[in-house]
Amino acid sequence: MMKNEDLLEVLETLSQKMQETDLLGSSKQRLLKTVQELTVQFSMLDVPERFDEVYRSLISKGKKLAAYYRIDADPKELQGKTRYYLGYLGAAYGDFTGQVKNIQPFYRVFLLCAILFMILSPQFLTPIFSIVFIVPIALAMKGIKQRVRSGFWLAMLLVPISIMTAVMWVRNGVYVLGNFSQAVAQTMEGSGMGETFSTVITVACPILGSVLMVLAVVLLIQGYHVRKLFV
């Protein structure tokens, strides 16, 4: 295990620089609060030696960021660099504490949500709308694997549209319960398939819609817990 004196010193220097500047604008207090929270977290942690390279990178990047706090620094660029570094710190803390293992369950739930969404959404949101989402879903898959923040947010974009799709199918399920024969007949007419297949589809889709609703909520909860593990 490695002590964190060097990193804590970098965070203290960065905090002082942030307090002394007006270039952070309205984001100043929020960024300062994040630095304080990270300082507390790292002060109670001994970094495993296998993360020595990452730890040294945190120190190096922190010193470079602190040096960028000059009176002639570009405010927008300074804010961007600060947010990125703090995100990098948060993700590294997740590595040091073993929280990174939580990304895999999050990824699995995302995949299940994506599959059910692609199956169920064409009926209500049109096939073209569903096809358009193939690109964001593919980018989210890649981004989650690489722990890129943009990939995380693309994955979370699936939550509201999955819930919307699920609600439509749940409402359809309520209709089916009260009008089963008519619902099967409508499915047969719309799909051109036989009665057996139409019956299965009429029953299965609302059930899958309910599953999608649960998965979307689980994805939202898991996303909240792993959000800091992405850079």
PDB file of C-alpha atoms in Angstrom:
ATOM      1  CA  MET A   1       0.000   0.000   0.000  1.00  0.00           C
ATOM      2  CA  MET A   2       1.111   3.579  -0.718  1.00  0.00           C
ATOM      3  CA  LYS A   3       0.388   6.645   1.358  1.00  0.00           C
ATOM      4  CA  ASN A   4      -1.201   9.643  -0.311  1.00  0.00           C
ATOM      5  CA  GLU A   5       0.823  12.567   1.000  1.00  0.00           C
ATOM      6  CA  ASP A   6       1.974  13.652  -2.477  1.00  0.00           C
ATOM      7  CA  LEU A   7      -1.518  13.551  -3.961  1.00  0.00           C
ATOM      8  CA  LEU A   8      -3.048  15.288  -0.944  1.00  0.00           C
ATOM      9  CA  GLU A   9      -0.438  18.016  -1.301  1.00  0.00           C
ATOM     10  CA  VAL A  10      -1.416  18.447  -4.962  1.00  0.00           C
ATOM     11  CA  LEU A  11      -5.095  18.674  -3.998  1.00  0.00           C
ATOM     12  CA  GLU A  12      -4.327  21.262  -1.314  1.00  0.00           C
ATOM     13  CA  THR A  13      -2.363  23.359  -3.818  1.00  0.00           C
ATOM     14  CA  LEU A  14      -5.152  23.052  -6.376  1.00  0.00           C
ATOM     15  CA  SER A  15      -7.763  24.056  -3.799  1.00  0.00           C
ATOM     16  CA  GLN A  16      -5.778  27.167  -2.910  1.00  0.00           C
ATOM     17  CA  LYS A  17      -5.381  28.101  -6.571  1.00  0.00           C
ATOM     18  CA  MET A  18      -9.120  27.651  -7.135  1.00  0.00           C
ATOM     19  CA  GLN A  19     -10.012  29.797  -4.141  1.00  0.00           C
ATOM     20  CA  GLU A  20      -7.752  32.597  -5.323  1.00  0.00           C
ATOM     21  CA  THR A  21      -9.068  32.800  -8.903  1.00  0.00           C
ATOM     22  CA  ASP A  22     -12.225  34.323 -10.362  1.00  0.00           C
ATOM     23  CA  LEU A  23     -11.845  32.475 -13.664  1.00  0.00           C
ATOM     24  CA  LEU A  24     -14.076  29.553 -12.642  1.00  0.00           C
ATOM     25  CA  GLY A  25     -17.176  31.726 -12.607  1.00  0.00           C
ATOM     26  CA  SER A  26     -20.382  30.201 -11.260  1.00  0.00           C
ATOM     27  CA  SER A  27     -18.774  26.738 -11.200  1.00  0.00           C
ATOM     28  CA  LYS A  28     -16.221  27.741  -8.580  1.00  0.00           C
ATOM     29  CA  GLN A  29     -18.053  26.658  -5.422  1.00  0.00           C
ATOM     30  CA  ARG A  30     -19.226  23.362  -6.902  1.00  0.00           C
ATOM     31  CA  LEU A  31     -15.722  22.488  -8.132  1.00  0.00           C
ATOM     32  CA  LEU A  32     -14.208  23.468  -4.794  1.00  0.00           C
ATOM     33  CA  LYS A  33     -16.712  21.245  -3.000  1.00  0.00           C
ATOM     34  CA  THR A  34     -15.723  18.349  -5.263  1.00  0.00           C
ATOM     35  CA  VAL A  35     -12.035  18.895  -4.469  1.00  0.00           C
ATOM     36  CA  GLN A  36     -12.824  18.917  -0.740  1.00  0.00           C
ATOM     37  CA  GLU A  37     -14.825  15.686  -1.015  1.00  0.00           C
ATOM     38  CA  LEU A  38     -12.035  13.991  -2.968  1.00  0.00           C
ATOM     39  CA  THR A  39      -9.463  15.188  -0.437  1.00  0.00           C
ATOM     40  CA  VAL A  40     -11.425  13.552   2.376  1.00  0.00           C
ATOM     41  CA  GLN A  41     -11.818  10.329   0.396  1.00  0.00           C
ATOM     42  CA  PHE A  42      -8.146  10.057  -0.533  1.00  0.00           C
ATOM     43  CA  SER A  43      -6.991  10.998   2.977  1.00  0.00           C
ATOM     44  CA  MET A  44      -8.671   7.823   4.286  1.00  0.00           C
ATOM     45  CA  LEU A  45      -7.244   5.575   1.579  1.00  0.00           C
ATOM     46  CA  ASP A  46      -3.977   3.736   1.070  1.00  0.00           C
ATOM     47  CA  VAL A  47      -3.423   3.191  -2.652  1.00  0.00           C
ATOM     48  CA  PRO A  48      -2.633  -0.410  -3.646  1.00  0.00           C
ATOM     49  CA  GLU A  49       0.871  -0.661  -5.119  1.00  0.00           C
ATOM     50  CA  ARG A  50      -0.424  -2.166  -8.380  1.00  0.00           C
ATOM     51  CA  PHE A  51      -1.915   1.256  -9.160  1.00  0.00           C
ATOM     52  CA  ASP A  52       1.422   3.054  -8.812  1.00  0.00           C
ATOM     53  CA  GLU A  53       1.394   4.219 -12.452  1.00  0.00           C
ATOM     54  CA  VAL A  54      -2.127   5.635 -12.155  1.00  0.00           C
ATOM     55  CA  TYR A  55      -1.238   7.297  -8.856  1.00  0.00           C
ATOM     56  CA  ARG A  56       1.838   8.970 -10.366  1.00  0.00           C
ATOM     57  CA  SER A  57      -0.281  10.119 -13.296  1.00  0.00           C
ATOM     58  CA  LEU A  58      -2.754  11.762 -10.893  1.00  0.00           C
ATOM     59  CA  ILE A  59       0.061  13.694  -9.280  1.00  0.00           C
ATOM     60  CA  SER A  60       1.610  14.734 -12.591  1.00  0.00           C
ATOM     61  CA  LYS A  61      -1.696  15.856 -14.106  1.00  0.00           C
ATOM     62  CA  GLY A  62      -2.607  17.692 -10.900  1.00  0.00           C
ATOM     63  CA  LYS A  63       0.638  19.666 -10.902  1.00  0.00           C
ATOM     64  CA  LYS A  64       0.165  20.595 -14.560  1.00  0.00           C
ATOM     65  CA  LEU A  65      -3.378  21.769 -13.845  1.00  0.00           C
ATOM     66  CA  ALA A  66      -2.252  23.840 -10.863  1.00  0.00           C
ATOM     67  CA  ALA A  67       0.414  25.465 -13.040  1.00  0.00           C
ATOM     68  CA  TYR A  68      -2.286  26.403 -15.550  1.00  0.00           C
ATOM     69  CA  TYR A  69      -3.997  28.571 -12.947  1.00  0.00           C
ATOM     70  CA  ARG A  70      -2.598  31.847 -14.229  1.00  0.00           C
ATOM     71  CA  ILE A  71      -4.179  35.247 -14.473  1.00  0.00           C
ATOM     72  CA  ASP A  72      -4.092  35.041 -18.285  1.00  0.00           C
ATOM     73  CA  ALA A  73      -5.627  31.547 -18.489  1.00  0.00           C
ATOM     74  CA  ASP A  74      -8.652  31.037 -20.705  1.00  0.00           C
ATOM     75  CA  PRO A  75     -11.653  30.669 -18.328  1.00  0.00           C
ATOM     76  CA  LYS A  76     -13.518  28.139 -20.456  1.00  0.00           C
ATOM     77  CA  GLU A  77     -10.428  25.987 -20.985  1.00  0.00           C
ATOM     78  CA  LEU A  78      -9.511  26.229 -17.304  1.00  0.00           C
ATOM     79  CA  GLN A  79     -12.961  25.062 -16.246  1.00  0.00           C
ATOM     80  CA  GLY A  80     -12.830  22.195 -18.746  1.00  0.00           C
ATOM     81  CA  LYS A  81      -9.393  21.054 -17.589  1.00  0.00           C
ATOM     82  CA  THR A  82     -10.471  21.245 -13.947  1.00  0.00           C
ATOM     83  CA  ARG A  83     -13.655  19.229 -14.521  1.00  0.00           C
ATOM     84  CA  TYR A  84     -11.731  16.602 -16.462  1.00  0.00           C
ATOM     85  CA  TYR A  85      -9.064  16.242 -13.770  1.00  0.00           C
ATOM     86  CA  LEU A  86     -11.635  15.960 -10.993  1.00  0.00           C
ATOM     87  CA  GLY A  87     -13.478  13.336 -13.048  1.00  0.00           C
ATOM     88  CA  TYR A  88     -10.190  11.503 -13.523  1.00  0.00           C
ATOM     89  CA  LEU A  89      -9.631  11.585  -9.758  1.00  0.00           C
ATOM     90  CA  GLY A  90     -13.101  10.204  -9.094  1.00  0.00           C
ATOM     91  CA  ALA A  91     -12.618   7.377 -11.582  1.00  0.00           C
ATOM     92  CA  ALA A  92      -9.207   6.559 -10.108  1.00  0.00           C
ATOM     93  CA  TYR A  93     -10.709   6.441  -6.621  1.00  0.00           C
ATOM     94  CA  GLY A  94     -13.151   3.870  -7.979  1.00  0.00           C
ATOM     95  CA  ASP A  95     -10.201   1.808  -9.229  1.00  0.00           C
ATOM     96  CA  PHE A  96      -8.328   2.088  -5.934  1.00  0.00           C
ATOM     97  CA  THR A  97     -11.363   0.981  -3.892  1.00  0.00           C
ATOM     98  CA  GLY A  98     -12.492  -1.820  -6.214  1.00  0.00           C
ATOM     99  CA  GLN A  99     -15.724  -0.102  -7.225  1.00  0.00           C
ATOM    100  CA  VAL A 100     -14.912  -0.524 -10.912  1.00  0.00           C
ATOM    101  CA  LYS A 101     -16.369  -4.039 -10.726  1.00  0.00           C
ATOM    102  CA  ASN A 102     -19.824  -2.413 -10.577  1.00  0.00           C
ATOM    103  CA  ILE A 103     -19.509  -1.299 -14.204  1.00  0.00           C
ATOM    104  CA  GLN A 104     -20.004  -4.847 -15.490  1.00  0.00           C
ATOM    105  CA  PRO A 105     -23.523  -5.303 -13.998  1.00  0.00           C
ATOM    106  CA  PHE A 106     -24.396  -1.812 -15.255  1.00  0.00           C
ATOM    107  CA  TYR A 107     -23.229  -2.796 -18.744  1.00  0.00           C
ATOM    108  CA  ARG A 108     -25.278  -6.011 -18.707  1.00  0.00           C
ATOM    109  CA  VAL A 109     -28.473  -4.222 -17.675  1.00  0.00           C
ATOM    110  CA  PHE A 110     -27.823  -1.620 -20.367  1.00  0.00           C
ATOM    111  CA  LEU A 111     -27.500  -4.346 -23.003  1.00  0.00           C
ATOM    112  CA  LEU A 112     -30.735  -6.012 -21.884  1.00  0.00           C
ATOM    113  CA  CYS A 113     -32.508  -2.641 -21.966  1.00  0.00           C
ATOM    114  CA  ALA A 114     -31.150  -1.921 -25.433  1.00  0.00           C
ATOM    115  CA  ILE A 115     -32.248  -5.318 -26.782  1.00  0.00           C
ATOM    116  CA  LEU A 116     -35.779  -5.040 -25.380  1.00  0.00           C
ATOM    117  CA  PHE A 117     -36.058  -1.453 -26.559  1.00  0.00           C
ATOM    118  CA  MET A 118     -35.100  -2.447 -30.116  1.00  0.00           C
ATOM    119  CA  ILE A 119     -37.652  -5.272 -30.030  1.00  0.00           C
ATOM    120  CA  LEU A 120     -40.545  -3.328 -28.524  1.00  0.00           C
ATOM    121  CA  SER A 121     -40.173   0.249 -29.753  1.00  0.00           C
ATOM    122  CA  PRO A 122     -40.975  -0.140 -33.492  1.00  0.00           C
ATOM    123  CA  GLN A 123     -44.644  -0.864 -32.732  1.00  0.00           C
ATOM    124  CA  PHE A 124     -45.196   2.554 -31.145  1.00  0.00           C
ATOM    125  CA  LEU A 125     -42.204   4.719 -32.097  1.00  0.00           C
ATOM    126  CA  THR A 126     -41.855   3.571 -35.752  1.00  0.00           C
ATOM    127  CA  PRO A 127     -39.025   1.345 -37.063  1.00  0.00           C
ATOM    128  CA  ILE A 128     -37.050   4.355 -38.339  1.00  0.00           C
ATOM    129  CA  PHE A 129     -36.921   5.906 -34.850  1.00  0.00           C
ATOM    130  CA  SER A 130     -35.669   2.614 -33.422  1.00  0.00           C
ATOM    131  CA  ILE A 131     -33.047   2.187 -36.156  1.00  0.00           C
ATOM    132  CA  VAL A 132     -31.719   5.692 -35.494  1.00  0.00           C
ATOM    133  CA  PHE A 133     -30.906   4.618 -31.936  1.00  0.00           C
ATOM    134  CA  ILE A 134     -28.590   1.850 -33.121  1.00  0.00           C
ATOM    135  CA  VAL A 135     -25.737   4.354 -33.443  1.00  0.00           C
ATOM    136  CA  PRO A 136     -26.043   5.869 -29.922  1.00  0.00           C
ATOM    137  CA  ILE A 137     -26.406   2.373 -28.461  1.00  0.00           C
ATOM    138  CA  ALA A 138     -23.260   1.173 -30.271  1.00  0.00           C
ATOM    139  CA  LEU A 139     -21.332   4.259 -29.134  1.00  0.00           C
ATOM    140  CA  ALA A 140     -22.559   3.749 -25.574  1.00  0.00           C
ATOM    141  CA  MET A 141     -21.362   0.134 -25.619  1.00  0.00           C
ATOM    142  CA  LYS A 142     -17.912   1.242 -26.719  1.00  0.00           C
ATOM    143  CA  GLY A 143     -17.849   4.184 -24.300  1.00  0.00           C
ATOM    144  CA  ILE A 144     -18.812   2.076 -21.280  1.00  0.00           C
ATOM    145  CA  LYS A 145     -16.039  -0.420 -22.040  1.00  0.00           C
ATOM    146  CA  GLN A 146     -13.547   2.447 -22.315  1.00  0.00           C
ATOM    147  CA  ARG A 147     -15.033   4.219 -19.261  1.00  0.00           C
ATOM    148  CA  VAL A 148     -15.649   7.385 -21.246  1.00  0.00           C
ATOM    149  CA  ARG A 149     -18.183   9.803 -19.744  1.00  0.00           C
ATOM    150  CA  SER A 150     -19.881  10.430 -23.079  1.00  0.00           C
ATOM    151  CA  GLY A 151     -20.535   6.680 -23.353  1.00  0.00           C
ATOM    152  CA  PHE A 152     -22.109   6.723 -19.901  1.00  0.00           C
ATOM    153  CA  TRP A 153     -24.479   9.556 -20.796  1.00  0.00           C
ATOM    154  CA  LEU A 154     -25.438   7.879 -24.055  1.00  0.00           C
ATOM    155  CA  ALA A 155     -26.301   4.779 -22.052  1.00  0.00           C
ATOM    156  CA  MET A 156     -28.411   6.833 -19.644  1.00  0.00           C
ATOM    157  CA  LEU A 157     -30.266   8.330 -22.612  1.00  0.00           C
ATOM    158  CA  LEU A 158     -31.801   4.894 -23.013  1.00  0.00           C
ATOM    159  CA  VAL A 159     -33.607   5.202 -19.666  1.00  0.00           C
ATOM    160  CA  PRO A 160     -36.347   7.737 -20.580  1.00  0.00           C
ATOM    161  CA  ILE A 161     -37.122   6.251 -23.988  1.00  0.00           C
ATOM    162  CA  SER A 162     -37.200   2.740 -22.499  1.00  0.00           C
ATOM    163  CA  ILE A 163     -39.616   3.886 -19.819  1.00  0.00           C
ATOM    164  CA  MET A 164     -41.763   5.592 -22.452  1.00  0.00           C
ATOM    165  CA  THR A 165     -41.815   2.426 -24.562  1.00  0.00           C
ATOM    166  CA  ALA A 166     -42.536   0.266 -21.524  1.00  0.00           C
ATOM    167  CA  VAL A 167     -45.447   2.456 -20.424  1.00  0.00           C
ATOM    168  CA  MET A 168     -47.037   2.120 -23.856  1.00  0.00           C
ATOM    169  CA  TRP A 169     -46.794  -1.667 -23.717  1.00  0.00           C
ATOM    170  CA  VAL A 170     -48.069  -1.826 -20.144  1.00  0.00           C
ATOM    171  CA  ARG A 171     -51.080   0.227 -21.183  1.00  0.00           C
ATOM    172  CA  ASN A 172     -51.516  -2.143 -24.103  1.00  0.00           C
ATOM    173  CA  GLY A 173     -51.379  -5.039 -21.630  1.00  0.00           C
ATOM    174  CA  VAL A 174     -54.224  -3.505 -19.627  1.00  0.00           C
ATOM    175  CA  TYR A 175     -56.269  -3.326 -22.825  1.00  0.00           C
ATOM    176  CA  VAL A 176     -55.418  -6.945 -23.671  1.00  0.00           C
ATOM    177  CA  LEU A 177     -56.624  -8.134 -20.251  1.00  0.00           C
ATOM    178  CA  GLY A 178     -60.058  -6.672 -20.899  1.00  0.00           C
ATOM    179  CA  ASN A 179     -60.290  -7.306 -24.623  1.00  0.00           C
ATOM    180  CA  PHE A 180     -58.217 -10.404 -25.289  1.00  0.00           C
ATOM    181  CA  SER A 181     -60.040 -11.710 -28.363  1.00  0.00           C
ATOM    182  CA  GLN A 182     -60.141  -8.299 -30.031  1.00  0.00           C
ATOM    183  CA  ALA A 183     -56.450  -7.718 -29.256  1.00  0.00           C
ATOM    184  CA  VAL A 184     -55.453 -11.058 -30.824  1.00  0.00           C
ATOM    185  CA  ALA A 185     -57.587 -10.301 -33.880  1.00  0.00           C
ATOM    186  CA  GLN A 186     -55.917  -6.896 -34.250  1.00  0.00           C
ATOM    187  CA  THR A 187     -52.483  -8.497 -34.022  1.00  0.00           C
ATOM    188  CA  MET A 188     -53.429 -11.064 -36.654  1.00  0.00           C
ATOM    189  CA  GLU A 189     -54.664  -8.322 -38.956  1.00  0.00           C
ATOM    190  CA  GLY A 190     -51.622  -6.137 -38.445  1.00  0.00           C
ATOM    191  CA  SER A 191     -48.994  -8.880 -38.696  1.00  0.00           C
ATOM    192  CA  GLY A 192     -50.651 -11.216 -41.183  1.00  0.00           C
ATOM    193  CA  MET A 193     -49.603 -14.152 -38.989  1.00  0.00           C
ATOM    194  CA  GLY A 194     -51.645 -17.084 -37.705  1.00  0.00           C
ATOM    195  CA  GLU A 195     -53.718 -17.122 -34.537  1.00  0.00           C
ATOM    196  CA  THR A 196     -51.179 -19.005 -32.415  1.00  0.00           C
ATOM    197  CA  PHE A 197     -48.304 -16.685 -33.238  1.00  0.00           C
ATOM    198  CA  SER A 198     -50.514 -13.616 -32.838  1.00  0.00           C
ATOM    199  CA  THR A 199     -51.692 -14.836 -29.447  1.00  0.00           C
ATOM    200  CA  VAL A 200     -48.100 -15.305 -28.268  1.00  0.00           C
ATOM    201  CA  ILE A 201     -47.133 -11.826 -29.477  1.00  0.00           C
ATOM    202  CA  THR A 202     -50.220 -10.243 -27.903  1.00  0.00           C
ATOM    203  CA  VAL A 203     -49.353 -11.756 -24.524  1.00  0.00           C
ATOM    204  CA  ALA A 204     -45.554 -11.617 -24.654  1.00  0.00           C
ATOM    205  CA  CYS A 205     -45.024  -7.986 -25.659  1.00  0.00           C
ATOM    206  CA  PRO A 206     -46.808  -6.410 -22.661  1.00  0.00           C
ATOM    207  CA  ILE A 207     -44.908  -8.789 -20.372  1.00  0.00           C
ATOM    208  CA  LEU A 208     -41.611  -7.799 -21.984  1.00  0.00           C
ATOM    209  CA  GLY A 209     -42.698  -4.173 -21.651  1.00  0.00           C
ATOM    210  CA  SER A 210     -43.070  -4.675 -17.893  1.00  0.00           C
ATOM    211  CA  VAL A 211     -39.606  -6.251 -17.791  1.00  0.00           C
ATOM    212  CA  LEU A 212     -38.229  -3.292 -19.733  1.00  0.00           C
ATOM    213  CA  MET A 213     -39.758  -0.906 -17.197  1.00  0.00           C
ATOM    214  CA  VAL A 214     -38.009  -2.705 -14.334  1.00  0.00           C
ATOM    215  CA  LEU A 215     -34.687  -2.840 -16.194  1.00  0.00           C
ATOM    216  CA  ALA A 216     -34.868   0.879 -17.043  1.00  0.00           C
ATOM    217  CA  VAL A 217     -35.345   1.734 -13.367  1.00  0.00           C
ATOM    218  CA  VAL A 218     -32.490  -0.595 -12.382  1.00  0.00           C
ATOM    219  CA  LEU A 219     -30.289   1.019 -15.051  1.00  0.00           C
ATOM    220  CA  LEU A 220     -31.099   4.449 -13.640  1.00  0.00           C
ATOM    221  CA  ILE A 221     -30.187   3.372 -10.103  1.00  0.00           C
ATOM    222  CA  GLN A 222     -27.003   1.609 -11.181  1.00  0.00           C
ATOM    223  CA  GLY A 223     -26.060   4.574 -13.347  1.00  0.00           C
ATOM    224  CA  TYR A 224     -26.293   6.876 -10.351  1.00  0.00           C
ATOM    225  CA  HIS A 225     -23.902   4.669  -8.397  1.00  0.00           C
ATOM    226  CA  VAL A 226     -21.289   4.227 -11.165  1.00  0.00           C
ATOM    227  CA  ARG A 227     -21.417   7.746 -12.664  1.00  0.00           C
ATOM    228  CA  LYS A 228     -18.132   8.794 -11.049  1.00  0.00           C
ATOM    229  CA  LEU A 229     -16.262   5.832 -12.505  1.00  0.00           C
ATOM    230  CA  PHE A 230     -16.244   7.408 -15.974  1.00  0.00           C
ATOM    231  CA  VAL A 231     -13.819  10.067 -17.165  1.00  0.00           C
TER     232      VAL A 231
END
